[in-house]
Amino acid sequence: MTEQHWEKRIAYLGPEASFTYLATKAIFPTEWLVPCATIPECIEAVADGKVDLAVVPMENALEGSVTLTLDYLFHEAILYVTGELQLKIQQHLMVNKAQKDHWESIKGVYSHPHALAQCHKYLFYRFSHVPLQQTTSTAAAAKYVSENPNECIAAVGNAAAAEKYDLEIVQPNIHDFHFNHTRFFVLSKQNIRLPQELSDGQAKTTFMITLPTDRSGALHQVLSVFAWRQLNLSKIESRPLKTGLGDYFFMIDVLADEKEPMMRGAMEELAALGCKVKSLGTYFTYLTSDES
Ligand SMILES: O=C(O)C(=O)C[C@]1(C(=O)O)C=C[C@@H](O)C=C1
């Protein structure tokens, strides 16, 4: 955080100039940032104690959840959310400067699948004949385009990536809807919280809940546990349990601190209903002002 000097090691989905990097750098300007090639690599790095924190994308306003992050947190790792970062997302089409006069003849568009999906309309109407190639991040796509000056290809990513990898932005703001933001989780092995200063001050708790058995009304009962206590939910999403078709767990965000008496009561009632509840902890949201 800007007011502290933790000198922590923080893994992020890299390389440098990815959106995850911009969100991380905005909130941790002085810490040691460690790029990882994939979301599982970031999560494993913090789970194995190689870094203190890891920052991974978890939800985009246009494309929805980053399911790899949610599933990995449920199935593979025991980690806590210490904070949530939010970043405004602006996607630009960029080419190698050696190709800037021929950009309308591009033979491929490279980017992270979420970024390509956020620009679906533009790419479909403008370049429907051009194959889309998935990369591990938008910055990885920009790096690839910069390392291949003889290929007439483009990357989709942010302005910082264009600058870092010396590319020319040939079409700015190609995302389909103006309101484009992404949420990122800051993960830790400890159930700790980033300092509340600089956050929006609203405590949020994320639970992963498995219903007892396939009995009618079970989800209704779970929701009523929160409803009658006037605990406000800001997200609910079902994901496959991976044990069979129709088996799900639910990821629920509640706008309250898990230490509040009402939340403790809710947890007790869920247990009495036979639900398995995994709390990822209570955390605050930090709005990053980076204009990418
Ligand atoms: O590729 C990047 O730059 C990322 O940080 C990943 C990611 C994502 O997974 O959603 C983050 C923000 C944008 O929504 C697009 C891509």
Short mmCIF file of C-alpha atoms and ligand atoms in Angstrom, two decimals:
data_model
loop_
_atom_site.label_atom_id
_atom_site.label_comp_id
_atom_site.label_asym_id
_atom_site.label_seq_id
_atom_site.Cartn_x
_atom_site.Cartn_y
_atom_site.Cartn_z
CA MET A 1 0.00 0.00 0.00
CA THR A 2 1.18 3.52 -0.63
CA GLU A 3 1.41 4.51 3.04
CA GLN A 4 3.38 1.45 4.12
CA HIS A 5 6.62 -0.15 3.04
CA TRP A 6 6.04 -3.85 3.50
CA GLU A 7 8.67 -4.92 0.99
CA LYS A 8 6.53 -7.91 0.25
CA ARG A 9 6.84 -10.14 -2.77
CA ILE A 10 3.65 -10.04 -4.80
CA ALA A 11 2.94 -12.45 -7.68
CA TYR A 12 0.73 -11.19 -10.51
CA LEU A 13 -0.49 -12.40 -13.89
CA GLY A 14 2.25 -10.99 -16.11
CA PRO A 15 4.28 -10.03 -17.93
CA GLU A 16 4.70 -6.35 -17.10
CA ALA A 17 1.91 -4.08 -18.43
CA SER A 18 -0.86 -6.66 -18.14
CA PHE A 19 -4.04 -5.26 -16.59
CA THR A 20 -3.24 -7.29 -13.47
CA TYR A 21 0.15 -5.56 -13.35
CA LEU A 22 -1.49 -2.11 -13.60
CA ALA A 23 -3.92 -2.87 -10.78
CA THR A 24 -1.13 -4.32 -8.60
CA LYS A 25 1.32 -1.49 -9.26
CA ALA A 26 -1.33 1.16 -8.52
CA ILE A 27 -1.91 -0.25 -5.03
CA PHE A 28 1.56 -1.63 -4.26
CA PRO A 29 3.89 0.88 -5.96
CA THR A 30 6.97 0.04 -3.88
CA GLU A 31 6.72 -3.72 -3.36
CA TRP A 32 8.60 -6.40 -5.25
CA LEU A 33 6.32 -7.55 -8.07
CA VAL A 34 6.88 -11.08 -9.41
CA PRO A 35 5.39 -11.86 -12.85
CA CYS A 36 3.80 -15.31 -13.38
CA ALA A 37 2.66 -16.69 -16.75
CA THR A 38 -0.70 -18.10 -15.62
CA ILE A 39 -3.34 -17.72 -12.89
CA PRO A 40 -2.56 -21.18 -11.39
CA GLU A 41 1.14 -20.23 -11.24
CA CYS A 42 0.25 -17.08 -9.26
CA ILE A 43 -1.95 -19.06 -6.88
CA GLU A 44 0.64 -21.84 -6.42
CA ALA A 45 3.37 -19.24 -5.77
CA VAL A 46 1.50 -17.82 -2.78
CA ALA A 47 0.25 -21.24 -1.59
CA ASP A 48 3.85 -22.56 -1.61
CA GLY A 49 5.14 -19.51 0.28
CA LYS A 50 7.34 -18.33 -2.61
CA VAL A 51 5.60 -14.93 -2.43
CA ASP A 52 3.59 -13.16 0.28
CA LEU A 53 0.59 -12.18 -1.85
CA ALA A 54 -0.78 -12.95 -5.31
CA VAL A 55 -3.02 -10.76 -7.47
CA VAL A 56 -5.31 -12.52 -9.95
CA PRO A 57 -8.31 -11.37 -12.02
CA MET A 58 -11.66 -12.70 -10.78
CA GLU A 59 -14.51 -10.88 -12.54
CA ASN A 60 -15.03 -8.55 -15.49
CA ALA A 61 -18.07 -6.33 -15.94
CA LEU A 62 -18.61 -7.48 -19.55
CA GLU A 63 -17.45 -11.07 -19.53
CA GLY A 64 -18.35 -12.19 -15.99
CA SER A 65 -16.28 -14.38 -13.70
CA VAL A 66 -12.77 -15.56 -14.43
CA THR A 67 -13.80 -19.16 -13.81
CA LEU A 68 -10.22 -20.46 -13.61
CA THR A 69 -9.66 -18.28 -10.53
CA LEU A 70 -12.91 -19.31 -8.82
CA ASP A 71 -12.45 -23.02 -9.52
CA TYR A 72 -8.80 -23.02 -8.48
CA LEU A 73 -9.68 -21.35 -5.17
CA PHE A 74 -12.37 -23.93 -4.48
CA HIS A 75 -10.67 -27.11 -5.66
CA GLU A 76 -6.92 -26.60 -5.37
CA ALA A 77 -5.83 -24.03 -2.79
CA ILE A 78 -6.55 -22.93 0.76
CA LEU A 79 -6.10 -19.18 0.53
CA TYR A 80 -7.79 -16.01 1.74
CA VAL A 81 -8.78 -12.79 0.02
CA THR A 82 -7.02 -9.89 1.74
CA GLY A 83 -8.35 -7.19 -0.60
CA GLU A 84 -10.13 -6.55 -3.88
CA LEU A 85 -8.73 -4.22 -6.54
CA GLN A 86 -10.92 -2.69 -9.25
CA LEU A 87 -9.49 -1.33 -12.48
CA LYS A 88 -11.07 0.47 -15.42
CA ILE A 89 -10.40 -1.53 -18.58
CA GLN A 90 -9.76 0.10 -21.98
CA GLN A 91 -8.81 -2.22 -24.82
CA HIS A 92 -6.84 -0.96 -27.82
CA LEU A 93 -5.78 -2.63 -31.08
CA MET A 94 -2.00 -2.34 -31.53
CA VAL A 95 0.57 -3.48 -34.09
CA ASN A 96 4.34 -3.57 -34.44
CA LYS A 97 5.59 -0.19 -35.66
CA ALA A 98 7.15 -1.99 -38.66
CA GLN A 99 3.59 -2.92 -39.71
CA LYS A 100 1.74 0.27 -38.91
CA ASP A 101 1.02 1.17 -42.55
CA HIS A 102 -0.45 -2.28 -43.25
CA TRP A 103 -2.51 -2.77 -40.09
CA GLU A 104 -5.78 -3.11 -41.98
CA SER A 105 -4.38 -6.30 -43.57
CA ILE A 106 -3.61 -8.04 -40.26
CA LYS A 107 -3.53 -11.86 -40.44
CA GLY A 108 -4.16 -12.56 -36.75
CA VAL A 109 -5.34 -10.87 -33.54
CA TYR A 110 -3.66 -12.01 -30.30
CA SER A 111 -4.89 -11.52 -26.74
CA HIS A 112 -6.21 -13.00 -23.52
CA PRO A 113 -9.58 -14.74 -24.18
CA HIS A 114 -11.39 -12.31 -21.84
CA ALA A 115 -9.97 -9.32 -23.73
CA LEU A 116 -10.92 -10.80 -27.12
CA ALA A 117 -14.44 -11.43 -25.81
CA GLN A 118 -14.72 -7.83 -24.54
CA CYS A 119 -14.05 -6.65 -28.13
CA HIS A 120 -16.22 -9.25 -29.84
CA LYS A 121 -18.42 -6.80 -31.78
CA TYR A 122 -15.52 -4.73 -33.10
CA LEU A 123 -13.48 -7.79 -34.12
CA PHE A 124 -16.51 -9.50 -35.65
CA TYR A 125 -17.67 -6.53 -37.77
CA ARG A 126 -14.20 -5.25 -38.71
CA PHE A 127 -12.05 -8.41 -38.93
CA SER A 128 -14.45 -11.36 -39.15
CA HIS A 129 -12.08 -13.21 -41.53
CA VAL A 130 -9.04 -12.81 -39.23
CA PRO A 131 -8.25 -15.68 -36.82
CA LEU A 132 -8.17 -14.86 -33.09
CA GLN A 133 -5.23 -16.32 -31.15
CA GLN A 134 -5.42 -16.74 -27.38
CA THR A 135 -2.51 -15.77 -25.14
CA THR A 136 -2.02 -16.02 -21.36
CA SER A 137 -2.49 -12.25 -20.94
CA THR A 138 -2.93 -9.09 -22.99
CA ALA A 139 0.68 -8.10 -22.20
CA ALA A 140 1.92 -11.52 -23.38
CA ALA A 141 0.15 -10.78 -26.69
CA ALA A 142 1.77 -7.34 -26.95
CA LYS A 143 5.19 -8.86 -26.21
CA TYR A 144 4.66 -11.50 -28.90
CA VAL A 145 3.71 -8.85 -31.49
CA SER A 146 6.77 -6.80 -30.58
CA GLU A 147 9.07 -9.83 -30.93
CA ASN A 148 7.70 -10.64 -34.40
CA PRO A 149 8.08 -7.46 -36.49
CA ASN A 150 7.80 -9.34 -39.78
CA GLU A 151 4.35 -10.73 -39.01
CA CYS A 152 1.37 -8.56 -39.88
CA ILE A 153 -0.52 -9.26 -36.67
CA ALA A 154 -2.17 -7.23 -33.90
CA ALA A 155 -2.56 -7.45 -30.13
CA VAL A 156 -5.45 -6.28 -27.96
CA GLY A 157 -4.35 -4.68 -24.71
CA ASN A 158 -3.83 -1.47 -22.76
CA ALA A 159 -1.87 1.69 -23.55
CA ALA A 160 0.87 0.80 -21.03
CA ALA A 161 1.54 -2.42 -22.97
CA ALA A 162 1.76 -0.47 -26.25
CA GLU A 163 4.33 1.79 -24.64
CA LYS A 164 6.29 -0.95 -22.89
CA TYR A 165 6.55 -3.15 -26.00
CA ASP A 166 6.91 -0.20 -28.42
CA LEU A 167 3.75 -0.87 -30.42
CA GLU A 168 1.51 1.52 -32.34
CA ILE A 169 -2.12 1.84 -31.22
CA VAL A 170 -4.06 1.81 -34.50
CA GLN A 171 -7.57 1.66 -33.05
CA PRO A 172 -8.21 2.85 -29.47
CA ASN A 173 -11.12 1.80 -27.23
CA ILE A 174 -12.39 -1.23 -29.12
CA HIS A 175 -14.20 -2.80 -26.11
CA ASP A 176 -17.89 -3.29 -26.86
CA PHE A 177 -19.39 -1.45 -23.90
CA HIS A 178 -18.13 1.74 -22.28
CA PHE A 179 -18.47 0.55 -18.65
CA ASN A 180 -15.66 -1.99 -18.52
CA HIS A 181 -14.08 -2.80 -15.18
CA THR A 182 -12.32 -5.85 -13.74
CA ARG A 183 -12.13 -7.05 -10.13
CA PHE A 184 -8.91 -8.64 -8.88
CA PHE A 185 -8.35 -10.67 -5.70
CA VAL A 186 -5.26 -10.11 -3.54
CA LEU A 187 -4.65 -13.58 -2.07
CA SER A 188 -2.69 -14.68 1.00
CA LYS A 189 -2.12 -17.86 3.01
CA GLN A 190 -3.15 -15.94 6.13
CA ASN A 191 -6.63 -14.64 6.89
CA ILE A 192 -5.44 -11.02 7.06
CA ARG A 193 -6.80 -7.76 5.65
CA LEU A 194 -5.09 -4.98 3.78
CA PRO A 195 -5.39 -1.70 5.71
CA GLN A 196 -8.81 -0.09 5.41
CA GLU A 197 -7.41 3.37 4.58
CA LEU A 198 -7.52 4.07 0.86
CA SER A 199 -10.32 1.50 0.44
CA ASP A 200 -14.00 2.25 -0.19
CA GLY A 201 -14.62 1.25 3.46
CA GLN A 202 -17.25 -1.38 2.64
CA ALA A 203 -16.45 -4.76 4.20
CA LYS A 204 -17.18 -7.71 1.91
CA THR A 205 -16.97 -11.44 2.67
CA THR A 206 -16.76 -14.21 0.08
CA PHE A 207 -18.15 -17.66 0.89
CA MET A 208 -18.05 -20.87 -1.10
CA ILE A 209 -21.06 -22.95 -0.11
CA THR A 210 -21.94 -26.55 -0.94
CA LEU A 211 -25.57 -27.54 -0.35
CA PRO A 212 -26.27 -30.66 1.78
CA THR A 213 -27.98 -32.92 -0.76
CA ASP A 214 -30.11 -32.41 -3.80
CA ARG A 215 -33.24 -31.59 -1.81
CA SER A 216 -35.88 -29.19 -3.00
CA GLY A 217 -35.67 -25.69 -1.58
CA ALA A 218 -32.06 -26.02 -0.32
CA LEU A 219 -30.83 -22.93 -2.17
CA HIS A 220 -33.91 -21.02 -1.06
CA GLN A 221 -33.06 -21.92 2.57
CA VAL A 222 -29.48 -20.72 2.12
CA LEU A 223 -30.64 -17.41 0.68
CA SER A 224 -33.17 -16.91 3.44
CA VAL A 225 -30.39 -17.32 6.05
CA PHE A 226 -28.97 -14.05 4.69
CA ALA A 227 -32.29 -12.43 3.76
CA TRP A 228 -34.01 -12.39 7.14
CA ARG A 229 -30.84 -11.00 8.74
CA GLN A 230 -30.84 -8.23 6.12
CA LEU A 231 -27.36 -9.26 4.97
CA ASN A 232 -26.96 -7.84 1.48
CA LEU A 233 -25.51 -10.15 -1.22
CA SER A 234 -23.56 -8.48 -4.05
CA LYS A 235 -22.88 -11.63 -6.08
CA ILE A 236 -23.99 -15.23 -6.33
CA GLU A 237 -22.65 -17.66 -8.86
CA SER A 238 -22.85 -21.43 -9.27
CA ARG A 239 -19.84 -23.44 -10.47
CA PRO A 240 -19.54 -27.17 -11.16
CA LEU A 241 -18.41 -29.31 -8.23
CA LYS A 242 -16.77 -31.58 -10.84
CA THR A 243 -18.38 -34.64 -9.24
CA GLY A 244 -21.19 -35.07 -11.77
CA LEU A 245 -23.65 -33.22 -13.94
CA GLY A 246 -25.93 -31.00 -11.89
CA ASP A 247 -23.55 -30.84 -8.89
CA TYR A 248 -22.61 -27.27 -7.98
CA PHE A 249 -21.04 -25.10 -5.33
CA PHE A 250 -22.12 -21.49 -4.85
CA MET A 251 -19.84 -18.51 -4.54
CA ILE A 252 -21.55 -15.75 -2.55
CA ASP A 253 -20.32 -12.23 -1.76
CA VAL A 254 -21.94 -10.65 1.31
CA LEU A 255 -21.57 -6.94 2.10
CA ALA A 256 -20.69 -7.46 5.78
CA ASP A 257 -17.81 -8.40 8.06
CA GLU A 258 -17.69 -12.09 9.02
CA LYS A 259 -17.01 -11.03 12.63
CA GLU A 260 -20.41 -9.31 12.94
CA PRO A 261 -22.88 -11.20 15.18
CA MET A 262 -25.40 -11.50 12.32
CA MET A 263 -22.75 -13.12 10.10
CA ARG A 264 -21.72 -15.55 12.84
CA GLY A 265 -25.39 -16.46 13.27
CA ALA A 266 -25.71 -16.99 9.52
CA MET A 267 -22.71 -19.35 9.52
CA GLU A 268 -24.16 -21.35 12.40
CA GLU A 269 -27.52 -21.65 10.67
CA LEU A 270 -25.89 -22.75 7.40
CA ALA A 271 -23.98 -25.46 9.29
CA ALA A 272 -27.21 -26.57 10.97
CA LEU A 273 -28.76 -26.88 7.50
CA GLY A 274 -25.96 -29.28 6.56
CA CYS A 275 -24.12 -26.88 4.21
CA LYS A 276 -20.34 -26.95 3.85
CA VAL A 277 -19.09 -23.36 4.07
CA LYS A 278 -15.61 -22.17 3.13
CA SER A 279 -14.95 -18.51 3.94
CA LEU A 280 -12.33 -16.70 1.87
CA GLY A 281 -12.35 -13.95 4.51
CA THR A 282 -13.51 -10.36 4.84
CA TYR A 283 -11.79 -7.66 2.82
CA PHE A 284 -12.14 -4.12 1.43
CA THR A 285 -12.19 -2.82 -2.14
CA TYR A 286 -9.55 -0.48 -3.57
CA LEU A 287 -10.49 1.51 -6.66
CA THR A 288 -7.42 2.07 -8.78
CA SER A 289 -7.44 5.23 -10.85
CA ASP A 290 -5.07 4.03 -13.57
CA GLU A 291 -6.23 5.13 -17.04
CA SER A 292 -5.05 2.35 -19.30
O1 LIG B 1 -4.55 -10.19 -19.73
C1 LIG B 1 -4.43 -9.32 -18.84
O2 LIG B 1 -3.85 -8.25 -19.03
C2 LIG B 1 -4.99 -9.61 -17.53
O3 LIG B 1 -4.58 -9.01 -16.57
C3 LIG B 1 -6.11 -10.63 -17.46
C4 LIG B 1 -7.49 -10.04 -17.68
C5 LIG B 1 -8.61 -11.08 -17.29
O4 LIG B 1 -8.34 -12.21 -16.97
O5 LIG B 1 -9.79 -10.69 -17.35
C6 LIG B 1 -7.66 -8.87 -16.79
C7 LIG B 1 -8.38 -7.79 -17.16
C8 LIG B 1 -9.08 -7.72 -18.45
O6 LIG B 1 -10.43 -8.04 -18.17
C9 LIG B 1 -8.55 -8.69 -19.44
C10 LIG B 1 -7.73 -9.69 -19.08
#
